[in-house]
Amino acid sequence: MVAVGDYFVMAAGDGSFNLEELKEYVPEGYTFTLTGQGDVKTPEIVIELTKTDEEPQVVDRTVTVNFNIDTEKGAFVDTPELTTVTMSELPEFSEEQYAIPQVVAKDGWKFVGWKGQGADVINWGADAKTFGVSGLAFFQEGELVGYASVDAVFEAVEEEKEELTEQIAHVQFVYEGEVVAVGDYFVMANGDGSFNLEELKKYVPEGYTFTLAGEESVNTPQIVIELTKTDDEPQVVDRTVTVNFSIDTEKGAFVETPDQKTVTMSELPEFSEEQYAIPQVVAKDGWKFVGWKGQGADVINWGADAKTFGVSGLAFFQEGELVGYASVDAVFEAVEEEKEELTEQIAHVQFVFEGEMVA
């Protein structure tokens, strides 16, 4: 017996109390794992103790990594139909090297590596085959799951050009049946005399343009180009946004796709004024859904009552890329169970270690 005594506990009307309350009376250097209910009417409650090293309990955190790809430029080798591959539940301090999903570039493109965001900016070369998770992910304060998002980066491949020589093409520029200009113009043509019609645009009279494309031959006696009026406004290349919604399936689930950890919404116009529906989530027992947190062009914070979101200014775009990304995580808080009203009563306890009373 290590110790014995009468100790105050908070008990219900029938005298029952939670054995966890006795831990504050345990002698230093000991602990116990016994759980459940005790009864203050028990003549002597015996608690078997074990030694403890008093090290604080460590709660393991995990990492989720989203790999994104622009399917106009390339594809994942194993899952070519997906725009995002998610690797989740990776231990935060794992020393393991995890395989990076293999990608293949489409015609006209070359894969040059990965860029993204986690705890810091991520830059991996095209020859990177594996990655480590220690220090990789960004953790919201108090959360047990950290996230990183990386995008496959591609560069346009220039085709080998045939050797060209400067030759003369005979051209008429016509607008609504009227000849606006006519002349012999220098173009770069290949050996058989063919050239790209785009070369003639530099000779088009001011205020006009043409959309004719393809190749023509300098041997054509008279090349006729039909013109249209132009307002000279520069061409705007539209960019799109992809948003990844992630959830910890230990705490909740997406209502429409409860088996998925990530829902992806892609090809959303960058400056769309539309409000898009946020995927509905439901909390599991013991948890309460309190909102969304994440990262895009800036930190993202949405409350639990948020139903829609806008994309203008939401996403982070890598320099020169036409697809921007944002990642948001469903946030849950533990729900405390309602406690029965208790009163302070005395329990008669012996603390015993290997047959000897400690207190």
mmCIF file of C-alpha atoms in Angstrom:
data_model
loop_
_atom_site.group_PDB
_atom_site.id
_atom_site.type_symbol
_atom_site.label_atom_id
_atom_site.label_comp_id
_atom_site.label_asym_id
_atom_site.label_seq_id
_atom_site.Cartn_x
_atom_site.Cartn_y
_atom_site.Cartn_z
ATOM 1 C CA MET A 1 0.000 0.000 0.000
ATOM 2 C CA VAL A 2 1.460 3.324 -1.104
ATOM 3 C CA ALA A 3 -1.106 5.734 0.377
ATOM 4 C CA VAL A 4 -4.543 5.799 1.998
ATOM 5 C CA GLY A 5 -6.961 8.605 2.781
ATOM 6 C CA ASP A 6 -10.395 10.222 2.533
ATOM 7 C CA TYR A 7 -10.605 12.505 -0.499
ATOM 8 C CA PHE A 8 -13.201 14.991 -1.705
ATOM 9 C CA VAL A 9 -14.848 14.102 -5.051
ATOM 10 C CA MET A 10 -17.857 15.470 -6.965
ATOM 11 C CA ALA A 11 -20.513 12.772 -6.755
ATOM 12 C CA ALA A 12 -24.083 12.371 -7.998
ATOM 13 C CA GLY A 13 -27.041 11.881 -5.727
ATOM 14 C CA ASP A 14 -26.545 8.099 -5.638
ATOM 15 C CA GLY A 15 -22.902 8.544 -4.586
ATOM 16 C CA SER A 16 -21.334 7.625 -7.944
ATOM 17 C CA PHE A 17 -18.361 9.635 -9.212
ATOM 18 C CA ASN A 18 -15.798 9.508 -12.015
ATOM 19 C CA LEU A 19 -12.604 7.716 -10.996
ATOM 20 C CA GLU A 20 -10.608 10.281 -13.023
ATOM 21 C CA GLU A 21 -11.164 12.699 -10.106
ATOM 22 C CA LEU A 22 -8.792 10.686 -7.933
ATOM 23 C CA LYS A 23 -5.810 11.388 -10.211
ATOM 24 C CA GLU A 24 -5.186 14.733 -8.498
ATOM 25 C CA TYR A 25 -4.544 12.856 -5.242
ATOM 26 C CA VAL A 26 -2.146 10.259 -6.662
ATOM 27 C CA PRO A 27 1.369 10.491 -5.095
ATOM 28 C CA GLU A 28 4.045 12.020 -7.308
ATOM 29 C CA GLY A 29 5.714 9.531 -9.659
ATOM 30 C CA TYR A 30 2.627 7.316 -10.046
ATOM 31 C CA THR A 31 -0.478 7.151 -12.204
ATOM 32 C CA PHE A 32 -3.364 4.789 -12.980
ATOM 33 C CA THR A 33 -5.375 3.853 -16.046
ATOM 34 C CA LEU A 34 -8.518 2.607 -14.311
ATOM 35 C CA THR A 35 -11.634 4.344 -15.669
ATOM 36 C CA GLY A 36 -15.364 4.351 -15.030
ATOM 37 C CA GLN A 37 -17.448 5.115 -11.953
ATOM 38 C CA GLY A 38 -16.724 4.657 -8.263
ATOM 39 C CA ASP A 39 -19.113 4.815 -5.280
ATOM 40 C CA VAL A 40 -18.425 6.945 -2.172
ATOM 41 C CA LYS A 41 -20.338 4.328 -0.155
ATOM 42 C CA THR A 42 -17.670 1.697 -0.920
ATOM 43 C CA PRO A 43 -15.878 1.029 2.407
ATOM 44 C CA GLU A 44 -12.396 1.163 0.806
ATOM 45 C CA ILE A 45 -11.715 1.890 -2.874
ATOM 46 C CA VAL A 46 -8.419 0.293 -3.930
ATOM 47 C CA ILE A 47 -6.567 1.880 -6.857
ATOM 48 C CA GLU A 48 -3.693 -0.070 -8.408
ATOM 49 C CA LEU A 49 -0.907 2.337 -9.496
ATOM 50 C CA THR A 50 1.861 2.214 -12.068
ATOM 51 C CA LYS A 51 5.072 4.201 -12.284
ATOM 52 C CA THR A 52 5.116 7.167 -14.662
ATOM 53 C CA ASP A 53 7.963 9.051 -16.307
ATOM 54 C CA GLU A 54 5.791 12.179 -16.203
ATOM 55 C CA GLU A 55 6.510 12.967 -19.871
ATOM 56 C CA PRO A 56 3.701 15.036 -21.426
ATOM 57 C CA GLN A 57 1.340 13.201 -23.733
ATOM 58 C CA VAL A 58 2.129 13.919 -27.365
ATOM 59 C CA VAL A 59 -0.792 14.177 -29.785
ATOM 60 C CA ASP A 60 0.315 13.082 -33.229
ATOM 61 C CA ARG A 61 -0.413 15.472 -36.097
ATOM 62 C CA THR A 62 -0.697 14.466 -39.764
ATOM 63 C CA VAL A 63 -0.079 16.079 -43.131
ATOM 64 C CA THR A 64 -2.243 16.219 -46.293
ATOM 65 C CA VAL A 65 -0.604 17.135 -49.613
ATOM 66 C CA ASN A 66 -2.603 18.094 -52.726
ATOM 67 C CA PHE A 67 -0.852 17.644 -56.093
ATOM 68 C CA ASN A 68 -2.545 19.716 -58.838
ATOM 69 C CA ILE A 69 -2.141 19.584 -62.616
ATOM 70 C CA ASP A 70 -3.409 21.577 -65.620
ATOM 71 C CA THR A 71 -4.818 18.802 -67.812
ATOM 72 C CA GLU A 72 -4.409 20.979 -70.907
ATOM 73 C CA LYS A 73 -0.654 20.622 -70.491
ATOM 74 C CA GLY A 74 -0.125 17.223 -68.874
ATOM 75 C CA ALA A 75 -1.601 14.366 -66.860
ATOM 76 C CA PHE A 76 -0.906 12.099 -63.890
ATOM 77 C CA VAL A 77 0.470 8.770 -65.168
ATOM 78 C CA ASP A 78 -1.605 6.572 -62.828
ATOM 79 C CA THR A 79 -4.782 8.724 -62.794
ATOM 80 C CA PRO A 80 -4.858 10.733 -66.065
ATOM 81 C CA GLU A 81 -8.498 11.756 -65.553
ATOM 82 C CA LEU A 82 -7.820 13.616 -62.265
ATOM 83 C CA THR A 83 -6.808 17.257 -61.805
ATOM 84 C CA THR A 84 -5.783 16.694 -58.152
ATOM 85 C CA VAL A 85 -4.110 13.773 -56.368
ATOM 86 C CA THR A 86 -4.329 13.881 -52.559
ATOM 87 C CA MET A 87 -1.995 12.138 -50.117
ATOM 88 C CA SER A 88 -3.305 12.315 -46.543
ATOM 89 C CA GLU A 89 -2.669 11.057 -42.990
ATOM 90 C CA LEU A 90 1.112 11.315 -43.394
ATOM 91 C CA PRO A 91 2.767 11.526 -39.918
ATOM 92 C CA GLU A 92 4.085 15.068 -39.348
ATOM 93 C CA PHE A 93 7.617 13.998 -38.385
ATOM 94 C CA SER A 94 7.862 10.880 -40.519
ATOM 95 C CA GLU A 95 11.366 10.191 -41.833
ATOM 96 C CA GLU A 96 9.903 8.266 -44.773
ATOM 97 C CA GLN A 97 10.331 9.603 -48.317
ATOM 98 C CA TYR A 98 6.990 9.486 -50.141
ATOM 99 C CA ALA A 99 6.676 9.038 -53.915
ATOM 100 C CA ILE A 100 5.674 12.141 -55.883
ATOM 101 C CA PRO A 101 2.915 11.283 -58.401
ATOM 102 C CA GLN A 102 4.429 10.805 -61.859
ATOM 103 C CA VAL A 103 3.268 13.189 -64.576
ATOM 104 C CA VAL A 104 3.611 13.223 -68.351
ATOM 105 C CA ALA A 105 3.578 16.329 -70.546
ATOM 106 C CA LYS A 106 1.254 16.633 -73.533
ATOM 107 C CA ASP A 107 2.402 17.585 -77.039
ATOM 108 C CA GLY A 108 3.900 21.061 -77.122
ATOM 109 C CA TRP A 109 4.709 21.113 -73.397
ATOM 110 C CA LYS A 110 7.616 20.144 -71.157
ATOM 111 C CA PHE A 111 7.301 19.271 -67.440
ATOM 112 C CA VAL A 112 9.832 21.391 -65.479
ATOM 113 C CA GLY A 113 8.953 20.719 -61.826
ATOM 114 C CA TRP A 114 6.592 21.567 -58.965
ATOM 115 C CA LYS A 115 5.743 24.846 -57.242
ATOM 116 C CA GLY A 116 3.386 25.409 -54.336
ATOM 117 C CA GLN A 117 2.761 26.510 -50.770
ATOM 118 C CA GLY A 118 2.834 24.848 -47.371
ATOM 119 C CA ALA A 119 4.622 26.115 -44.281
ATOM 120 C CA ASP A 120 6.763 27.976 -46.858
ATOM 121 C CA VAL A 121 7.082 28.247 -50.648
ATOM 122 C CA ILE A 122 7.700 24.833 -52.261
ATOM 123 C CA ASN A 123 9.995 24.380 -55.291
ATOM 124 C CA TRP A 124 10.848 20.885 -56.557
ATOM 125 C CA GLY A 125 12.676 20.134 -59.812
ATOM 126 C CA ALA A 126 11.383 17.882 -62.601
ATOM 127 C CA ASP A 127 13.772 15.133 -61.481
ATOM 128 C CA ALA A 128 12.349 15.011 -57.928
ATOM 129 C CA LYS A 129 10.938 11.538 -57.264
ATOM 130 C CA THR A 130 10.180 11.670 -53.514
ATOM 131 C CA PHE A 131 9.436 14.185 -50.759
ATOM 132 C CA GLY A 132 9.559 14.363 -46.972
ATOM 133 C CA VAL A 133 6.788 15.825 -44.794
ATOM 134 C CA SER A 134 8.748 17.141 -41.797
ATOM 135 C CA GLY A 135 8.301 20.929 -41.845
ATOM 136 C CA LEU A 136 6.427 20.807 -45.161
ATOM 137 C CA ALA A 137 2.820 21.611 -44.183
ATOM 138 C CA PHE A 138 1.000 24.659 -42.833
ATOM 139 C CA PHE A 139 -1.014 23.984 -39.639
ATOM 140 C CA GLN A 140 -3.854 26.247 -38.542
ATOM 141 C CA GLU A 141 -3.501 27.016 -34.818
ATOM 142 C CA GLY A 142 -4.778 24.107 -32.737
ATOM 143 C CA GLU A 143 -5.415 21.840 -35.741
ATOM 144 C CA LEU A 144 -4.028 18.293 -35.978
ATOM 145 C CA VAL A 145 -3.943 18.216 -39.792
ATOM 146 C CA GLY A 146 -1.577 20.422 -41.816
ATOM 147 C CA TYR A 147 -1.813 21.063 -45.549
ATOM 148 C CA ALA A 148 0.482 21.705 -48.501
ATOM 149 C CA SER A 149 -0.536 22.267 -52.131
ATOM 150 C CA VAL A 150 1.821 21.887 -55.109
ATOM 151 C CA ASP A 151 1.199 22.489 -58.811
ATOM 152 C CA ALA A 152 2.880 20.765 -61.743
ATOM 153 C CA VAL A 153 4.705 23.406 -63.831
ATOM 154 C CA PHE A 154 5.030 23.139 -67.610
ATOM 155 C CA GLU A 155 6.824 25.199 -70.252
ATOM 156 C CA ALA A 156 5.867 25.496 -73.902
ATOM 157 C CA VAL A 157 8.193 23.593 -76.258
ATOM 158 C CA GLU A 158 9.206 25.440 -79.389
ATOM 159 C CA GLU A 159 9.040 23.326 -82.514
ATOM 160 C CA GLU A 160 12.108 23.150 -84.684
ATOM 161 C CA LYS A 161 11.647 25.658 -87.457
ATOM 162 C CA GLU A 162 12.404 24.962 -91.059
ATOM 163 C CA GLU A 163 15.036 27.235 -92.560
ATOM 164 C CA LEU A 164 13.289 30.130 -94.305
ATOM 165 C CA THR A 165 14.357 32.710 -96.858
ATOM 166 C CA GLU A 166 12.994 36.174 -97.561
ATOM 167 C CA GLN A 167 10.677 36.156 -100.590
ATOM 168 C CA ILE A 168 7.986 38.398 -102.095
ATOM 169 C CA ALA A 169 4.201 37.770 -101.899
ATOM 170 C CA HIS A 170 1.674 39.605 -104.097
ATOM 171 C CA VAL A 171 -1.220 40.696 -101.877
ATOM 172 C CA GLN A 172 -4.536 42.605 -101.989
ATOM 173 C CA PHE A 173 -6.143 43.734 -98.735
ATOM 174 C CA VAL A 174 -9.933 43.970 -99.201
ATOM 175 C CA TYR A 175 -12.680 45.294 -96.869
ATOM 176 C CA GLU A 176 -16.336 44.671 -97.841
ATOM 177 C CA GLY A 177 -15.397 44.282 -101.532
ATOM 178 C CA GLU A 178 -13.230 47.394 -101.687
ATOM 179 C CA VAL A 179 -9.470 47.155 -102.121
ATOM 180 C CA VAL A 180 -7.907 48.946 -99.136
ATOM 181 C CA ALA A 181 -4.280 48.281 -100.063
ATOM 182 C CA VAL A 182 -2.281 46.281 -102.615
ATOM 183 C CA GLY A 183 1.417 45.552 -102.926
ATOM 184 C CA ASP A 184 4.356 43.177 -102.964
ATOM 185 C CA TYR A 185 5.456 42.337 -99.430
ATOM 186 C CA PHE A 186 8.477 40.548 -98.016
ATOM 187 C CA VAL A 187 7.706 37.308 -96.169
ATOM 188 C CA MET A 188 9.820 34.457 -94.840
ATOM 189 C CA ALA A 189 9.033 31.384 -96.947
ATOM 190 C CA ASN A 190 10.409 27.860 -97.074
ATOM 191 C CA GLY A 191 11.925 26.113 -100.053
ATOM 192 C CA ASP A 192 8.606 25.454 -101.822
ATOM 193 C CA GLY A 193 7.495 29.094 -101.367
ATOM 194 C CA SER A 194 4.903 28.535 -98.582
ATOM 195 C CA PHE A 195 4.676 31.020 -95.695
ATOM 196 C CA ASN A 196 2.479 31.703 -92.680
ATOM 197 C CA LEU A 197 -0.304 34.215 -93.368
ATOM 198 C CA GLU A 198 0.323 35.720 -89.906
ATOM 199 C CA GLU A 199 3.350 37.421 -91.473
ATOM 200 C CA LEU A 200 1.052 39.694 -93.466
ATOM 201 C CA LYS A 201 -0.534 41.236 -90.375
ATOM 202 C CA LYS A 202 2.330 43.709 -90.053
ATOM 203 C CA TYR A 203 1.360 45.129 -93.466
ATOM 204 C CA VAL A 204 -2.391 45.513 -92.723
ATOM 205 C CA PRO A 205 -3.557 49.182 -92.895
ATOM 206 C CA GLU A 206 -4.258 50.814 -89.516
ATOM 207 C CA GLY A 207 -7.764 50.206 -88.183
ATOM 208 C CA TYR A 208 -8.111 46.764 -89.810
ATOM 209 C CA THR A 209 -7.258 43.148 -89.021
ATOM 210 C CA PHE A 210 -7.918 39.665 -90.384
ATOM 211 C CA THR A 211 -8.514 36.245 -88.854
ATOM 212 C CA LEU A 212 -7.442 34.122 -91.812
ATOM 213 C CA ALA A 213 -4.869 31.546 -90.718
ATOM 214 C CA GLY A 214 -2.745 28.840 -92.266
ATOM 215 C CA GLU A 215 -0.212 28.899 -95.063
ATOM 216 C CA GLU A 216 -0.115 30.421 -98.547
ATOM 217 C CA SER A 217 2.417 30.312 -101.379
ATOM 218 C CA VAL A 218 4.399 33.234 -102.791
ATOM 219 C CA ASN A 219 3.760 31.626 -106.181
ATOM 220 C CA THR A 220 0.054 32.593 -105.970
ATOM 221 C CA PRO A 221 -0.444 35.385 -108.586
ATOM 222 C CA GLN A 222 -2.603 37.501 -106.244
ATOM 223 C CA ILE A 223 -3.295 36.682 -102.597
ATOM 224 C CA VAL A 224 -6.576 38.276 -101.462
ATOM 225 C CA ILE A 225 -6.968 38.987 -97.725
ATOM 226 C CA GLU A 226 -10.455 39.874 -96.447
ATOM 227 C CA LEU A 227 -10.205 42.457 -93.636
ATOM 228 C CA THR A 228 -12.444 43.426 -90.722
ATOM 229 C CA LYS A 229 -12.503 46.598 -88.643
ATOM 230 C CA THR A 230 -10.748 46.495 -85.282
ATOM 231 C CA ASP A 231 -11.086 48.573 -82.125
ATOM 232 C CA ASP A 232 -7.419 47.909 -81.365
ATOM 233 C CA GLU A 233 -8.207 46.570 -77.887
ATOM 234 C CA PRO A 234 -5.601 44.048 -76.690
ATOM 235 C CA GLN A 235 -6.591 40.409 -76.561
ATOM 236 C CA VAL A 236 -7.316 39.212 -73.017
ATOM 237 C CA VAL A 237 -6.359 35.657 -72.078
ATOM 238 C CA ASP A 238 -8.865 34.315 -69.551
ATOM 239 C CA ARG A 239 -7.517 32.682 -66.368
ATOM 240 C CA THR A 240 -9.414 30.185 -64.224
ATOM 241 C CA VAL A 241 -9.498 29.154 -60.559
ATOM 242 C CA THR A 242 -9.406 25.720 -58.923
ATOM 243 C CA VAL A 243 -10.554 25.402 -55.279
ATOM 244 C CA ASN A 244 -9.820 22.312 -53.155
ATOM 245 C CA PHE A 245 -12.115 21.708 -50.153
ATOM 246 C CA SER A 246 -10.563 19.240 -47.642
ATOM 247 C CA ILE A 247 -12.060 17.530 -44.589
ATOM 248 C CA ASP A 248 -10.787 15.378 -41.716
ATOM 249 C CA THR A 249 -13.054 12.322 -42.031
ATOM 250 C CA GLU A 250 -12.485 11.477 -38.351
ATOM 251 C CA LYS A 251 -14.458 14.606 -37.471
ATOM 252 C CA GLY A 252 -16.990 15.073 -40.295
ATOM 253 C CA ALA A 253 -17.953 14.337 -43.895
ATOM 254 C CA PHE A 254 -19.176 15.992 -47.077
ATOM 255 C CA VAL A 255 -22.952 15.563 -47.320
ATOM 256 C CA GLU A 256 -23.025 14.629 -51.023
ATOM 257 C CA THR A 257 -19.706 12.707 -51.153
ATOM 258 C CA PRO A 258 -19.145 11.290 -47.630
ATOM 259 C CA ASP A 259 -16.431 8.894 -48.871
ATOM 260 C CA GLN A 260 -14.167 11.694 -50.155
ATOM 261 C CA LYS A 261 -11.568 13.710 -48.227
ATOM 262 C CA THR A 262 -11.267 16.392 -50.935
ATOM 263 C CA VAL A 263 -13.828 18.063 -53.218
ATOM 264 C CA THR A 264 -12.378 20.022 -56.144
ATOM 265 C CA MET A 265 -14.119 22.817 -58.053
ATOM 266 C CA SER A 266 -12.162 23.783 -61.176
ATOM 267 C CA GLU A 267 -12.315 25.996 -64.290
ATOM 268 C CA LEU A 268 -14.052 28.823 -62.404
ATOM 269 C CA PRO A 269 -13.519 32.127 -64.334
ATOM 270 C CA GLU A 270 -11.069 34.331 -62.412
ATOM 271 C CA PHE A 271 -13.279 37.433 -62.378
ATOM 272 C CA SER A 272 -16.667 35.697 -62.292
ATOM 273 C CA GLU A 273 -19.318 37.585 -60.313
ATOM 274 C CA GLU A 274 -21.178 34.335 -59.629
ATOM 275 C CA GLN A 275 -21.448 33.021 -56.068
ATOM 276 C CA TYR A 276 -20.563 29.320 -55.992
ATOM 277 C CA ALA A 277 -22.013 26.858 -53.478
ATOM 278 C CA ILE A 278 -19.649 25.707 -50.723
ATOM 279 C CA PRO A 279 -19.885 21.887 -50.288
ATOM 280 C CA GLN A 280 -22.118 21.058 -47.317
ATOM 281 C CA VAL A 281 -20.506 19.188 -44.423
ATOM 282 C CA VAL A 282 -21.875 17.358 -41.394
ATOM 283 C CA ALA A 283 -20.018 16.855 -38.087
ATOM 284 C CA LYS A 284 -19.624 13.424 -36.526
ATOM 285 C CA ASP A 285 -20.524 12.602 -32.903
ATOM 286 C CA GLY A 286 -18.420 14.581 -30.451
ATOM 287 C CA TRP A 287 -17.541 17.317 -32.960
ATOM 288 C CA LYS A 288 -19.020 20.637 -34.096
ATOM 289 C CA PHE A 289 -18.372 22.255 -37.513
ATOM 290 C CA VAL A 290 -17.233 25.864 -36.969
ATOM 291 C CA GLY A 291 -16.174 27.049 -40.436
ATOM 292 C CA TRP A 292 -13.435 26.966 -43.065
ATOM 293 C CA LYS A 293 -9.781 28.048 -42.988
ATOM 294 C CA GLY A 294 -7.250 27.947 -45.801
ATOM 295 C CA GLN A 295 -4.860 29.661 -48.165
ATOM 296 C CA GLY A 296 -5.114 31.216 -51.624
ATOM 297 C CA ALA A 297 -3.929 34.660 -52.634
ATOM 298 C CA ASP A 298 -4.277 35.361 -48.887
ATOM 299 C CA VAL A 299 -5.451 33.584 -45.717
ATOM 300 C CA ILE A 300 -9.064 32.368 -46.041
ATOM 301 C CA ASN A 301 -11.522 32.391 -43.103
ATOM 302 C CA TRP A 302 -15.210 31.530 -43.641
ATOM 303 C CA GLY A 303 -17.738 30.985 -40.870
ATOM 304 C CA ALA A 304 -19.865 27.876 -40.422
ATOM 305 C CA ASP A 305 -22.900 29.734 -41.822
ATOM 306 C CA ALA A 306 -21.146 30.547 -45.117
ATOM 307 C CA LYS A 307 -23.082 28.972 -47.995
ATOM 308 C CA THR A 308 -21.387 30.484 -51.075
ATOM 309 C CA PHE A 309 -18.082 32.041 -52.121
ATOM 310 C CA GLY A 310 -16.750 34.282 -54.889
ATOM 311 C CA VAL A 311 -13.526 33.628 -56.829
ATOM 312 C CA SER A 312 -12.394 37.166 -57.698
ATOM 313 C CA GLY A 313 -9.100 37.678 -55.856
ATOM 314 C CA LEU A 314 -9.400 34.311 -54.082
ATOM 315 C CA ALA A 315 -6.693 32.187 -55.743
ATOM 316 C CA PHE A 316 -2.898 32.227 -55.859
ATOM 317 C CA PHE A 317 -1.450 32.236 -59.397
ATOM 318 C CA GLN A 318 2.098 31.125 -60.135
ATOM 319 C CA GLU A 319 3.794 33.690 -62.392
ATOM 320 C CA GLY A 320 2.694 33.192 -66.003
ATOM 321 C CA GLU A 321 0.189 30.439 -65.179
ATOM 322 C CA LEU A 322 -3.453 30.542 -66.350
ATOM 323 C CA VAL A 323 -4.812 28.436 -63.454
ATOM 324 C CA GLY A 324 -4.801 29.701 -59.852
ATOM 325 C CA TYR A 325 -5.395 27.574 -56.747
ATOM 326 C CA ALA A 326 -6.944 27.932 -53.302
ATOM 327 C CA SER A 327 -7.225 25.254 -50.594
ATOM 328 C CA VAL A 328 -9.659 25.415 -47.664
ATOM 329 C CA ASP A 329 -10.080 23.006 -44.764
ATOM 330 C CA ALA A 330 -13.221 22.275 -42.760
ATOM 331 C CA VAL A 331 -12.614 23.201 -39.099
ATOM 332 C CA PHE A 332 -14.212 21.282 -36.210
ATOM 333 C CA GLU A 333 -14.215 21.748 -32.438
ATOM 334 C CA ALA A 334 -14.698 19.046 -29.833
ATOM 335 C CA VAL A 335 -18.113 19.108 -28.150
ATOM 336 C CA GLU A 336 -18.106 18.716 -24.386
ATOM 337 C CA GLU A 337 -20.775 16.403 -23.041
ATOM 338 C CA GLU A 338 -23.267 17.870 -20.586
ATOM 339 C CA LYS A 339 -22.226 16.933 -17.068
ATOM 340 C CA GLU A 340 -24.573 15.749 -14.341
ATOM 341 C CA GLU A 341 -24.795 18.170 -11.409
ATOM 342 C CA LEU A 342 -22.430 16.908 -8.723
ATOM 343 C CA THR A 343 -21.857 17.587 -4.990
ATOM 344 C CA GLU A 344 -18.642 17.301 -3.013
ATOM 345 C CA GLN A 345 -18.489 14.028 -1.025
ATOM 346 C CA ILE A 346 -15.757 11.904 0.578
ATOM 347 C CA ALA A 347 -14.364 8.682 -0.961
ATOM 348 C CA HIS A 348 -12.262 6.251 1.135
ATOM 349 C CA VAL A 349 -9.272 5.310 -1.058
ATOM 350 C CA GLN A 350 -6.101 3.218 -0.840
ATOM 351 C CA PHE A 351 -3.383 3.824 -3.443
ATOM 352 C CA VAL A 352 -1.387 0.613 -3.887
ATOM 353 C CA PHE A 353 1.765 -0.137 -5.920
ATOM 354 C CA GLU A 354 2.874 -3.783 -6.185
ATOM 355 C CA GLY A 355 0.998 -4.624 -2.991
ATOM 356 C CA GLU A 356 2.381 -1.728 -0.957
ATOM 357 C CA MET A 357 0.260 1.270 0.101
ATOM 358 C CA VAL A 358 1.558 4.550 -1.329
ATOM 359 C CA ALA A 359 -1.078 6.977 0.063
#
